[in-house]
Coordinates of C-alpha atoms and ligand atoms in Angstrom, one line a residue:
M1387 CA 139.5 114.4 -19.8
P1388 CA 139.6 116.4 -22.7
R1389 CA 142.2 114.2 -24.1
L1390 CA 140.0 111.2 -23.2
R1391 CA 137.3 112.5 -25.0
S1392 CA 139.0 113.9 -27.8
E1393 CA 140.4 110.0 -28.2
T1394 CA 136.8 108.9 -28.5
P1395 CA 135.2 109.2 -31.9
A1396 CA 131.5 109.2 -30.2
C1397 CA 131.8 111.9 -27.9
A1398 CA 131.8 114.2 -30.8
E1399 CA 128.8 113.1 -32.4
V1400 CA 126.7 111.9 -29.3
T1401 CA 125.3 112.5 -26.0
H1402 CA 126.1 109.2 -24.9
F1403 CA 124.1 108.0 -21.7
N1404 CA 124.3 103.8 -22.2
H1405 CA 127.9 102.8 -21.8
A1406 CA 126.0 100.1 -19.7
G1407 CA 124.8 99.0 -22.7
D1408 CA 127.5 99.3 -25.0
S1409 CA 130.9 102.0 -24.4
P1410 CA 132.1 103.1 -27.8
S1411 CA 135.8 102.5 -28.1
P1412 CA 138.5 105.0 -28.1
R1413 CA 140.5 105.4 -31.1
A1414 CA 143.6 103.0 -29.8
V1415 CA 141.2 100.0 -29.8
L1416 CA 139.9 100.9 -33.0
D1417 CA 143.1 101.0 -34.6
V1418 CA 144.1 97.4 -33.1
V1419 CA 140.9 96.2 -34.6
E1420 CA 141.0 97.7 -38.0
G1421 CA 144.4 97.2 -38.0
H1422 CA 144.2 93.7 -37.8
L1423 CA 141.2 92.9 -40.3
E1424 CA 143.7 95.0 -42.8
R1425 CA 146.0 92.3 -42.0
E1426 CA 143.4 89.6 -42.6
A1427 CA 142.2 91.0 -45.9
L1428 CA 146.3 91.3 -46.7
I1429 CA 147.9 88.2 -45.8
G1430 CA 145.2 85.9 -45.3
G1431 CA 143.0 85.1 -42.1
Y1432 CA 145.3 82.3 -40.2
E1433 CA 148.3 83.8 -41.4
A1434 CA 147.5 87.1 -39.7
E1435 CA 146.6 85.0 -36.7
D1436 CA 150.1 83.6 -36.7
E1437 CA 151.4 86.9 -37.0
A1438 CA 149.8 88.5 -34.2
G1439 CA 150.6 84.8 -31.7
E1440 CA 152.0 86.8 -29.0
R1441 CA 149.5 89.7 -29.0
I1442 CA 146.9 87.3 -28.6
E1443 CA 148.4 85.4 -25.9
A1444 CA 149.1 88.8 -24.2
V1445 CA 145.2 89.5 -24.0
Y1446 CA 145.0 86.1 -21.5
A1447 CA 147.7 88.3 -19.6
A1448 CA 146.1 91.7 -19.6
I1449 CA 142.6 89.9 -18.0
G1450 CA 144.5 88.2 -15.7
R1451 CA 145.9 91.9 -14.7
L1452 CA 142.5 93.1 -14.7
I1453 CA 140.7 90.7 -12.3
N1454 CA 144.3 89.2 -10.6
A1455 CA 143.9 85.7 -12.1
A1456 CA 146.4 83.6 -14.2
P1457 CA 146.2 83.5 -18.2
D1458 CA 145.6 79.6 -17.6
E1459 CA 142.3 80.5 -15.6
I1460 CA 140.8 82.8 -18.4
A1461 CA 138.6 81.4 -21.7
I1462 CA 137.4 84.5 -24.5
V1463 CA 134.6 83.8 -25.8
E1464 CA 131.8 85.3 -27.6
N1465 CA 130.1 87.2 -25.0
A1466 CA 129.3 87.3 -21.4
T1467 CA 126.3 85.2 -21.5
R1468 CA 127.8 82.5 -23.1
A1469 CA 130.9 82.6 -20.8
W1470 CA 128.3 82.5 -17.7
D1471 CA 126.5 79.5 -20.2
M1472 CA 129.8 77.6 -20.4
A1473 CA 130.4 77.4 -16.3
F1474 CA 127.0 77.1 -15.6
Y1475 CA 126.0 74.5 -18.0
A1476 CA 128.9 72.7 -17.0
M1477 CA 128.0 72.0 -13.2
P1478 CA 126.8 68.6 -12.1
F1479 CA 123.6 69.2 -10.8
E1480 CA 121.1 66.5 -9.0
A1481 CA 118.0 66.4 -8.3
G1482 CA 117.6 68.2 -4.8
D1483 CA 120.7 70.7 -5.2
R1484 CA 120.1 73.9 -4.6
I1485 CA 120.9 76.9 -6.6
L1486 CA 120.6 80.4 -5.0
T1487 CA 120.8 83.8 -6.4
S1488 CA 120.2 87.2 -6.2
V1489 CA 117.0 89.2 -6.2
S1490 CA 118.5 91.4 -9.2
E1491 CA 119.9 88.3 -11.4
Y1492 CA 120.1 88.8 -15.3
G1493 CA 117.5 87.4 -17.3
S1494 CA 119.6 85.1 -19.4
N1495 CA 120.8 83.3 -15.9
A1496 CA 117.6 82.8 -14.9
I1497 CA 116.2 81.3 -17.9
A1498 CA 119.2 79.0 -17.9
F1499 CA 118.3 78.0 -13.9
L1500 CA 114.8 77.2 -15.4
Q1501 CA 116.0 74.9 -17.9
V1502 CA 118.7 73.2 -15.7
A1503 CA 116.0 72.5 -12.9
E1504 CA 113.5 71.4 -15.6
R1505 CA 116.2 68.8 -16.6
T1506 CA 117.9 68.0 -13.0
G1507 CA 115.1 68.4 -10.5
A1508 CA 117.8 70.9 -9.0
L1509 CA 115.9 74.0 -7.1
V1510 CA 116.1 77.5 -7.9
E1511 CA 115.9 79.9 -4.5
V1512 CA 116.2 83.5 -4.6
V1513 CA 118.1 85.1 -1.7
P1514 CA 116.1 88.5 -0.5
N1515 CA 116.7 91.5 -0.2
D1516 CA 118.4 93.2 2.7
E1517 CA 116.6 96.9 3.8
H1518 CA 118.8 98.9 1.4
G1519 CA 118.1 96.3 -1.6
Q1520 CA 121.2 94.7 -2.3
L1521 CA 121.7 90.7 -1.3
S1522 CA 120.9 89.8 2.5
L1523 CA 124.1 88.2 3.9
E1524 CA 121.7 87.2 6.7
A1525 CA 119.5 86.0 5.0
L1526 CA 122.5 83.8 2.6
A1527 CA 124.3 82.7 5.8
A1528 CA 120.9 81.1 7.0
M1529 CA 120.2 79.8 3.2
L1530 CA 123.7 77.9 2.7
D1531 CA 123.7 74.1 3.6
E1532 CA 125.5 71.2 2.2
R1533 CA 122.5 71.3 -0.6
V1534 CA 123.6 74.4 -2.0
K1535 CA 125.8 73.9 -5.4
L1536 CA 125.9 77.0 -6.5
V1537 CA 125.5 80.6 -5.6
A1538 CA 125.0 83.2 -8.4
V1539 CA 124.8 86.7 -8.2
S1540 CA 124.8 89.7 -10.8
H1541 CA 127.5 91.9 -8.9
M1542 CA 125.9 95.0 -10.6
P1543 CA 122.5 94.0 -12.2
T1544 CA 121.3 95.4 -15.8
N1545 CA 118.7 98.0 -14.0
G1546 CA 120.5 99.6 -11.6
G1547 CA 123.2 101.1 -10.1
L1548 CA 123.4 98.6 -6.8
V1549 CA 127.0 96.9 -6.1
Q1550 CA 126.6 93.4 -4.7
P1551 CA 128.4 93.2 -1.4
A1552 CA 130.3 90.4 -3.8
A1553 CA 133.6 90.0 -1.1
A1554 CA 131.2 89.4 1.6
I1555 CA 128.8 86.9 -0.5
G1556 CA 132.5 85.3 -1.4
E1557 CA 133.3 84.8 2.0
L1558 CA 130.1 83.1 2.9
V1559 CA 130.3 80.7 0.4
R1560 CA 133.5 80.1 0.9
E1561 CA 133.1 78.7 4.0
T1562 CA 131.0 75.9 2.1
G1563 CA 131.4 73.4 -0.5
A1564 CA 129.2 75.7 -3.1
I1565 CA 130.9 77.3 -6.2
F1566 CA 129.9 81.2 -6.6
L1567 CA 129.7 82.7 -10.1
L1568 CA 130.0 86.3 -10.3
D1569 CA 128.6 87.9 -13.2
A1570 CA 130.7 91.0 -13.1
C1571 CA 129.2 91.6 -16.8
Q1572 CA 128.6 95.6 -15.5
T1573 CA 131.3 95.9 -13.1
A1574 CA 134.3 94.7 -15.4
G1575 CA 136.0 98.4 -16.6
Q1576 CA 133.9 100.1 -14.1
L1577 CA 135.4 98.9 -10.5
P1578 CA 138.4 97.2 -9.2
L1579 CA 137.9 93.5 -9.6
D1580 CA 140.0 90.7 -7.8
V1581 CA 139.2 87.7 -7.9
D1582 CA 141.0 86.6 -4.5
E1583 CA 139.2 89.3 -2.5
L1584 CA 136.0 88.6 -4.3
G1585 CA 136.1 84.9 -3.2
C1586 CA 134.6 84.0 -6.2
D1587 CA 135.2 80.7 -8.4
V1588 CA 134.0 82.0 -11.6
L1589 CA 133.8 85.2 -12.7
T1590 CA 132.0 86.6 -16.3
A1591 CA 132.6 89.7 -18.6
T1592 CA 132.3 91.2 -21.9
S1593 CA 134.3 93.2 -23.7
R1594 CA 131.7 96.5 -24.9
K1595 CA 130.4 98.0 -21.5
Y1596 CA 132.1 99.5 -19.2
L1597 CA 135.7 98.2 -20.7
R1598 CA 135.1 99.5 -24.2
G1599 CA 136.2 97.2 -26.1
P1600 CA 134.5 95.7 -29.2
R1601 CA 131.2 93.8 -29.2
G1602 CA 130.7 90.4 -29.8
V1603 CA 133.7 88.9 -27.3
G1604 CA 133.7 88.4 -23.7
F1605 CA 135.6 86.5 -20.8
L1606 CA 135.2 83.6 -18.5
Y1607 CA 137.6 83.2 -15.1
V1608 CA 137.6 79.6 -14.2
R1609 CA 139.7 79.0 -10.4
R1610 CA 142.5 76.5 -11.3
S1611 CA 141.2 73.7 -8.6
L1612 CA 137.8 73.8 -10.7
V1613 CA 138.6 74.0 -14.4
E1614 CA 139.2 70.2 -14.5
Q1615 CA 136.1 69.6 -12.6
L1616 CA 134.1 71.2 -15.1
I1617 CA 133.3 69.4 -18.3
P1618 CA 132.0 72.1 -20.9
P1619 CA 128.5 71.3 -22.4
F1620 CA 130.3 70.9 -25.7
L1621 CA 133.4 70.9 -27.4
D1622 CA 135.4 70.7 -30.3
I1623 CA 139.3 70.5 -31.3
H1624 CA 140.4 73.2 -30.1
A1625 CA 138.9 72.5 -26.4
A1626 CA 139.4 68.9 -26.7
T1627 CA 141.8 66.6 -28.9
W1628 CA 140.6 63.5 -30.6
V1629 CA 143.6 61.2 -29.7
S1630 CA 142.4 58.4 -31.6
R1631 CA 139.5 56.6 -33.0
D1632 CA 137.1 56.4 -29.9
R1633 CA 138.9 58.7 -27.9
F1634 CA 139.3 62.3 -26.7
E1635 CA 141.1 64.2 -24.4
I1636 CA 139.7 67.8 -22.8
R1637 CA 142.3 70.4 -22.6
P1638 CA 143.4 70.7 -19.3
D1639 CA 143.4 74.9 -18.6
A1640 CA 140.3 77.0 -19.2
R1641 CA 140.5 77.5 -22.8
R1642 CA 138.4 74.2 -22.5
F1643 CA 135.3 76.6 -23.0
E1644 CA 136.4 78.2 -26.0
N1645 CA 135.5 77.6 -29.4
W1646 CA 138.6 77.1 -32.0
E1647 CA 137.1 79.9 -34.1
S1648 CA 136.6 83.4 -33.1
A1649 CA 136.8 87.0 -33.7
V1650 CA 140.9 87.5 -33.3
A1651 CA 140.5 91.5 -34.3
A1652 CA 137.5 91.7 -31.5
R1653 CA 140.0 89.6 -29.1
L1654 CA 142.8 91.7 -29.8
G1655 CA 140.8 95.0 -29.5
L1656 CA 139.7 93.9 -25.7
G1657 CA 143.0 93.5 -24.7
R1658 CA 143.8 96.6 -25.8
A1659 CA 140.5 98.5 -24.3
I1660 CA 141.7 96.4 -21.1
D1661 CA 145.4 97.8 -21.4
Y1662 CA 143.6 101.0 -21.9
A1663 CA 141.6 101.2 -18.7
L1664 CA 144.3 99.5 -16.7
D1665 CA 146.7 102.3 -17.7
L1666 CA 143.8 105.2 -16.5
G1667 CA 143.7 103.2 -13.7
I1668 CA 140.4 101.1 -12.3
D1669 CA 140.4 102.9 -8.9
A1670 CA 140.3 106.2 -10.8
I1671 CA 137.9 105.3 -13.2
W1672 CA 135.6 104.4 -10.3
T1673 CA 136.0 107.3 -8.3
L1674 CA 134.7 109.4 -11.4
V1675 CA 132.0 106.7 -12.6
E1676 CA 130.6 107.1 -8.6
R1677 CA 130.5 111.0 -8.6
R1678 CA 129.1 111.2 -12.1
A1679 CA 126.1 108.9 -11.2
A1680 CA 125.4 110.7 -7.9
T1681 CA 125.3 114.1 -9.6
L1682 CA 123.2 112.9 -12.1
R1683 CA 121.2 110.8 -9.2
G1684 CA 121.0 114.5 -7.4
L1685 CA 119.6 116.5 -10.7
L1686 CA 117.4 114.0 -11.5
D1687 CA 115.7 113.6 -8.2
E1688 CA 115.1 117.5 -8.3
T1689 CA 113.0 117.4 -11.2
P1690 CA 109.2 117.0 -11.0
A1691 CA 107.5 114.0 -11.9
V1692 CA 110.5 111.9 -11.9
A1693 CA 111.6 108.8 -9.6
I1694 CA 114.7 107.1 -9.0
H1695 CA 115.1 103.2 -8.6
D1696 CA 118.7 102.5 -7.8
L1697 CA 119.2 100.0 -4.7
G1698 CA 121.8 99.3 -2.4
L1699 CA 124.6 101.1 -0.2
T1700 CA 126.6 101.6 -2.8
K1701 CA 126.0 102.8 -6.4
G1702 CA 127.8 102.8 -9.8
G1703 CA 127.5 104.3 -13.0
I1704 CA 123.7 102.8 -13.6
V1705 CA 120.8 105.4 -13.1
T1706 CA 117.8 104.5 -14.0
F1707 CA 114.4 106.1 -13.4
T1708 CA 110.8 106.7 -14.0
V1709 CA 109.2 109.8 -15.6
A1710 CA 105.5 109.8 -14.3
G1711 CA 103.1 109.9 -17.2
A1712 CA 105.3 109.0 -19.9
P1713 CA 106.7 105.6 -20.9
A1714 CA 110.1 105.0 -20.4
S1715 CA 110.2 103.8 -24.6
A1716 CA 108.8 107.5 -24.9
V1717 CA 111.8 109.3 -22.9
T1718 CA 114.0 107.3 -24.7
A1719 CA 113.0 108.5 -28.3
T1720 CA 112.7 111.9 -27.2
L1721 CA 116.4 112.1 -25.9
R1722 CA 117.4 109.8 -29.1
A1723 CA 115.4 112.6 -31.0
D1724 CA 118.4 115.3 -29.4
R1725 CA 121.1 113.1 -29.9
I1726 CA 121.3 111.9 -26.5
N1727 CA 121.4 108.0 -26.0
T1728 CA 120.1 106.4 -22.9
S1729 CA 118.4 102.5 -22.8
V1730 CA 114.8 101.1 -21.5
S1731 CA 115.5 98.0 -19.0
S1732 CA 112.1 96.0 -19.3
T1733 CA 110.7 93.5 -16.7
A1734 CA 112.1 90.5 -18.2
S1735 CA 115.5 91.5 -18.1
T1736 CA 115.5 91.4 -14.2
R1737 CA 112.1 89.8 -13.6
Y1738 CA 112.3 89.0 -10.0
D1739 CA 113.5 92.5 -8.9
M1740 CA 110.9 94.6 -11.6
E1741 CA 108.2 92.1 -10.2
A1742 CA 108.5 92.8 -6.7
R1743 CA 108.8 96.5 -6.9
G1744 CA 105.9 96.7 -9.2
L1745 CA 108.1 98.2 -12.3
T1746 CA 107.9 97.4 -15.8
D1747 CA 109.9 99.8 -18.0
I1748 CA 112.5 102.2 -16.9
V1749 CA 115.1 104.4 -18.3
R1750 CA 118.3 103.6 -17.9
A1751 CA 121.3 106.5 -18.2
S1752 CA 124.5 105.3 -17.8
V1753 CA 127.2 107.7 -17.0
H1754 CA 131.4 106.8 -17.6
Y1755 CA 134.2 108.7 -17.0
L1756 CA 133.7 110.6 -19.8
T1757 CA 130.6 111.9 -19.0
T1758 CA 131.0 115.5 -18.6
D1759 CA 129.3 118.3 -16.1
E1760 CA 127.5 119.7 -19.7
E1761 CA 126.2 116.9 -20.3
I1762 CA 124.5 115.7 -17.3
P1763 CA 122.2 118.9 -17.1
R1764 CA 121.8 118.5 -20.9
L1765 CA 120.1 114.8 -20.0
V1766 CA 118.2 116.2 -17.2
N1767 CA 116.8 119.1 -18.8
G1768 CA 115.6 116.0 -21.8
V1769 CA 114.0 114.4 -19.2
A1770 CA 112.2 117.8 -17.3
A1771 CA 111.4 118.3 -21.0
V1772 CA 109.6 115.1 -21.3
S1773 CA 108.0 115.6 -17.5
T1774 CA 106.5 118.8 -18.0
G1775 CA 104.8 117.9 -21.5
A1776 CA 103.4 114.4 -19.4
R1777 CA 101.9 116.8 -16.5
Ligands
PLP3116 C1 124.7 91.8 -15.4 C2 124.4 91.8 -16.7 N1 124.4 90.3 -17.1 C3 124.6 89.7 -18.0 C4 124.5 90.7 -19.3 C5 124.7 89.6 -20.6 O1 125.8 90.3 -21.3 P1 126.6 90.3 -22.8 O2 125.4 90.7 -23.4 O3 127.5 90.3 -23.3 O4 126.0 88.3 -23.3 C6 124.2 91.8 -19.2 C7 123.8 92.6 -20.5 O5 123.2 93.5 -20.1 C8 124.0 92.0 -17.7 O6 124.1 93.4 -18.0

């Protein structure tokens, strides 16, 4: 652990509990990003890209190792939302088609459902939670029929540590003709992901969160058997070829969802971040994250006026809470003044869930394997000081 912290410049500067927002990169990732930017400045961007050709290809292989997929099933795009959108907006919905989603679905995904429902007459239905606050498998099984075209679930929501029972969801969906789209934005780099075990047809993720890669890059996985059925909502000369004056051909692999222009340094940084995580071992990372988060919840639970809001049977690195009498923004601002980074999760990010629980703004403190036994009490003491002041 000291080695990993010393490899992370941010550890010397801040007490970081915002890994679910952006987890600061290790020096190894910075070196790769800076190194490529330097080459672009020295020899030209296109020439630097040619020079890095094999290393760029290796990023697809690294993503493949992370989620147990083949390189031709992967597209590298700007972020998790764009990855999700490229797949979702390629799905041909018709009036009466049903889209099933989870209570804790992410705001951008819900907005896309509403837009497509408005355009096509497809129906959006929220699968209720079970008594543990995770998606009810019983309810899902009862809702699935031949009109269900898509089941879209956030593996871990932006507003809590809940880990959805994704493999069990995948098993149910597999028995139908529906597509299972898993938003793994918060779980990539945090816990093991295997697209076959999960039974998902589409998976989306971002670089900057638990993978600790650079900002502005993310990826999309589409199962090979589905790729050619999904026509991307927009195409360019990388996604398709202009083969004659009045004809184009869309490429057969998942790179049909990409852009021609991209941040090459960020892509390379993502690849390095994945290698770094795989070297540490995703199982080992998950064990540490679960343990750190449980410690934090335990201490917060003993803090007067603090209420914890994480749901589910299995809980990961996102810890959410409120302090009676103190708005979430005031808690995060006070902590920030002490160089303790947390964030606020608001209604519009996960409206179905927040409204159902009568929550508005909640504080989000997210741990990673870098989080130490000293940092957790520092955060809790900061929260306790706010809670005492609020009473
Ligand atoms: C569950 C979930 N899905 C999707 C996203 C969007 O990711 P990005 O900002 O990379 O588009 C987030 C971001 O917080 C998220 O928490």
